[in-house]
Amino acid sequence: MRLRVKFTKTGPMRFTSHLDIMRYFQKALRRADINVSLSEGFSPHMLMSFALPLPLGMSSTGEYFDVDVKDAPASDEMIRRLNEQMCEDITVLSVIKIPEDKANKCMSLVTGADYSVTLADGGKFDEEIFADGIQRFMAQDKIMAVKKTKRNEELTDIKPFIYSFYISEDLKTIHLRAGAGSVGHLRSDLVMNSLFEFLGLDAEKYELSSQRDELLSGKPEHFVPLYKMGEVMY
Amino acid sequence: MRKLALPDDVLLKVEKPGRYTGNEINSVMKSKDEVDIRFAFAFPDTYEVGMSNLGVQILYDMFNSFEGVWCERVYSPWIDLDKIMREKNIPLFACESQDPVKCFDFLGISLQYEMCYTNVLQILDLSGIPLYAKYRSEDDPIVIGGGSCAYNPEPLASFFDLFYIGEGEISYKELFETYREAKKAGLSRMEFLKKAANIDGIYAPAFYEPEYNEDGTLKAFGPVTEDVPATVRKVIVSDFKNAPYPKKPVIPYVQAVMDRMVLEIQRGCIRGCRFCQAGYIYRPLRERSLDEMKEMVRELIYNTGYDEISLNSLSSSDYEKLPELLDYLIGICNEKGINISLPSLRIDAFSLDVMNKIQDVKKSSLTFAPEAGSQRMRDVINKNLSEESILGGALEAFKGGWNKVKLYFMLGLPGETDEDVKEISHLCQKIAETYYEIPKEERNGKVAITASTSFFVPKPFTAFQWAPMNKEDEFLEKARMLKNEIRSEVNQRSMSYRYHDAEVSVLEGVFARGDRKLDKLIEAAYRNGALFDSWTDTFNSDAWKKAFEETGIDPYFYTARERSEDELFPWDFIDIGVTKKFLLKEWKKSQEAVTTMNCREGCSGCGARCFGGGICFAPES
């Protein structure tokens, strides 16, 4: 059977790389004595699939991996056992059972992500500049930005992949919902930098901390968070 | 939440920032207000190398089990962070609390190989601690060195307040008690160091001075004050059967060089290979009890979650209950999907059978370490390995389906002739022929033989401590000769040959048998930019060349010179149990290519019996 695990990654763990997080969970699953299935062949390994890698330095409350197991206890028990093995900056939030078909791998499911951007000192964004500024930013016909890929740099219109972008009522958090995954992936820092440039502000002067809140699947108008794509085990 | 010593923008700029953020599984957090001794345990190399060191894990676990002591870890920042820390004046910090090293009571530095010496200075320098011990104030941490290089501490003597000679399990408790009492009594740094110098295994260089002859050799060495001992005897765990062991080792996030559980099955070695320092300084052989280890394995699996376990010892095949241990391991590991790796095994029918069991169908390459090509040379070094058993082992392996063989040799061994060098090539040829003796239909494709040579570096406390070491050009000439010989063999296309760098070997040779005069050389090289000297990419040859010029130190005084039998050595004041008289006898026997039996065959009276334990007291077999 296949399980999907949702976890947080915050604090100093932000500086632990994607590959190291994979190894961390392999060890944690063994310590928690979860009956994980191993691949056949010369060097048996756990069958795990991680959703979209998190940029180094960013914290998250919505990270995911899928893992094949031979059997598993109830979701609550599973969460408890895993959390006994976690370090202080990683917490397992949910474990669900998901269908085992190929289309359901969390790696390929992700089409969107929610981010929240705050000031590192926990203060408020300037109302005059930002509340109105973000509206004007989004009112543009096109938002041209330089998208860097592994191979080249390209000036593209990123607006179609910004699904929502607004500032909270208490002015402390800017919320962004953007395209993610293999198609239309948009980095949150690219959006923020475009905003600062549009507003004529020096991004260097603002110490921002950004967090990924959730990973989403489906079409933008019917996004479903990954943890809702299966069933809780009782 | 812990506050990190490095700001986010710095962490995002450097390679593998996870090296510096601590908080690993099984790392120990304590409240600094509840401890009265803070110990920063530094490994002068990268995090990945340091995290793989078993000694650090053992002592970290033991120190933190002491009431009132908090031991934290420190590693050499890699060159990218090193540069930023200097530019921004960020002091070196410990992984756990992220507090500056300078505010600790002790800075312990693990000395595992000579080529880490410039990194020792880096750690002191970045911590803001004066490099030279004599310039340190009452507020600076007590800097203590330990590990295998502490057996000749003299090249580093100026930079350390104390050295610990031997196995850490023994004297640290007393050292910490002495420190507490000294603090309570308001004693000065020097008064404490003098008290420490009287603890078993502790050497305080400030109270000892060398005197030199005109030719630069040592004339006399001893205490300059009455109340410290003239010789320092190593301390070891005599009752090793049930010695403490870290059941919860720290598990790094960043992948360490040794990303696996380690089971230390024994300490010391019965073999007495004449070039091998570990074989002498860790005498006598002490085995852990089988029952204790079964328990340890279960706990390690449960506490770490690693998917691989490795046996640690100088010669695993010599462990008496190896078959029983492996049976147990194979059982529990198959059940849990854990791999077993078996380094330092002799290749024979038994070990091949075991490898067949644990490796299933995957046949990786087999490693032999004959060390020398000719039988005469193997007798000189007391390797006690015959050509017959090498070829026999190879034949067994080939029949078992292996077709890749790695062979390790040394070039530049004492008394080596051109013929001895060429014999390395001939041995490879014979192994190839052994392969082709097997009927074609039973062979597994072509055979691949890789011969690697390192350059022999004479070490203190070995039978070869009197031996001259080859110069760089002699080494390279021998390597060329061997290469040509291999190229002329019938089966040369099945063979490949590689050799280590000669320049680093010569430097290693300088420090291995160095004296106190070398402090200036290490400092000069460090000031010239030498750092991470054991890494090929970062080794800075020019920095060292310039350092030799600036200090006028002749490397060949330390390496190429043949020492007379009565020469006083800088490390002679240390007593490892094995006597100089015994080593000299071994040196003479080596010149006649006469071998010495191993400790299990019978006692040769090396002197290690004085520790009251281990193989020296085993019932006669």
PDB file of C-alpha atoms in Angstrom, chain A residues 11-16 20 23-24 26-27 30-31 33 38 42-43 56-57 85-89, chain B residues 1-2 4 8 11-12 17-18 23 25 251 253-255 259 302-307 336 361-362:
ATOM      1  CA  GLY A  11      14.144  26.819  11.438  1.00  0.00           C
ATOM      2  CA  PRO A  12      17.720  25.650  10.834  1.00  0.00           C
ATOM      3  CA  MET A  13      16.443  22.651   8.860  1.00  0.00           C
ATOM      4  CA  ARG A  14      15.778  25.103   6.035  1.00  0.00           C
ATOM      5  CA  PHE A  15      19.467  24.689   5.205  1.00  0.00           C
ATOM      6  CA  THR A  16      19.307  20.938   4.800  1.00  0.00           C
ATOM      7  CA  ASP A  20      19.622  15.001   2.704  1.00  0.00           C
ATOM      8  CA  ARG A  23      18.018  10.242   3.576  1.00  0.00           C
ATOM      9  CA  TYR A  24      16.746  11.700   6.843  1.00  0.00           C
ATOM     10  CA  GLN A  26      14.664   6.846   5.203  1.00  0.00           C
ATOM     11  CA  LYS A  27      16.443   6.599   8.546  1.00  0.00           C
ATOM     12  CA  ARG A  30      13.486   2.621  10.015  1.00  0.00           C
ATOM     13  CA  ARG A  31      13.800   4.028  13.540  1.00  0.00           C
ATOM     14  CA  ASP A  33       9.928   0.605  12.760  1.00  0.00           C
ATOM     15  CA  LEU A  38      11.939  -2.426  -0.560  1.00  0.00           C
ATOM     16  CA  PHE A  42      20.843  -5.927  -6.326  1.00  0.00           C
ATOM     17  CA  SER A  43      20.577  -2.964  -4.024  1.00  0.00           C
ATOM     18  CA  LEU A  56      17.339  25.911   0.155  1.00  0.00           C
ATOM     19  CA  GLY A  57      16.704  28.448   2.928  1.00  0.00           C
ATOM     20  CA  GLN A  85      11.812  10.317  15.589  1.00  0.00           C
ATOM     21  CA  MET A  86      11.742  13.881  14.235  1.00  0.00           C
ATOM     22  CA  CYS A  87      14.176  16.671  15.038  1.00  0.00           C
ATOM     23  CA  GLU A  88      12.705  19.869  16.427  1.00  0.00           C
ATOM     24  CA  ASP A  89      12.329  21.601  13.072  1.00  0.00           C
TER      25      ASP A  89
ATOM     26  CA  MET B   1      14.381  27.942  18.626  1.00  0.00           C
ATOM     27  CA  ARG B   2      18.183  27.911  18.498  1.00  0.00           C
ATOM     28  CA  LEU B   4      22.309  30.190  14.378  1.00  0.00           C
ATOM     29  CA  ASP B   8      20.852  33.407   6.436  1.00  0.00           C
ATOM     30  CA  LEU B  11      24.377  30.141   4.874  1.00  0.00           C
ATOM     31  CA  LEU B  12      22.846  30.532   1.434  1.00  0.00           C
ATOM     32  CA  PRO B  17      25.219  24.878   4.775  1.00  0.00           C
ATOM     33  CA  GLY B  18      23.842  21.906   6.712  1.00  0.00           C
ATOM     34  CA  ASN B  23      20.755  19.891  15.690  1.00  0.00           C
ATOM     35  CA  ILE B  25      19.503  13.382  15.523  1.00  0.00           C
ATOM     36  CA  ILE B 251      23.434  11.013  12.773  1.00  0.00           C
ATOM     37  CA  TYR B 253      21.888  15.234   7.785  1.00  0.00           C
ATOM     38  CA  VAL B 254      24.677  16.050   5.371  1.00  0.00           C
ATOM     39  CA  GLN B 255      25.938  12.714   4.109  1.00  0.00           C
ATOM     40  CA  ASP B 259      27.200   6.895   6.208  1.00  0.00           C
ATOM     41  CA  TYR B 302      16.955   0.869  16.473  1.00  0.00           C
ATOM     42  CA  ASN B 303      18.632   4.172  17.370  1.00  0.00           C
ATOM     43  CA  THR B 304      20.139   5.173  14.034  1.00  0.00           C
ATOM     44  CA  GLY B 305      18.026   3.844  11.174  1.00  0.00           C
ATOM     45  CA  TYR B 306      21.114   3.309   9.010  1.00  0.00           C
ATOM     46  CA  ASP B 307      20.842   0.767   6.192  1.00  0.00           C
ATOM     47  CA  LYS B 336      15.824  -5.606   8.296  1.00  0.00           C
ATOM     48  CA  VAL B 361      24.749 -11.935  -6.738  1.00  0.00           C
ATOM     49  CA  LYS B 362      26.483  -8.573  -6.835  1.00  0.00           C
TER      50      LYS B 362
END
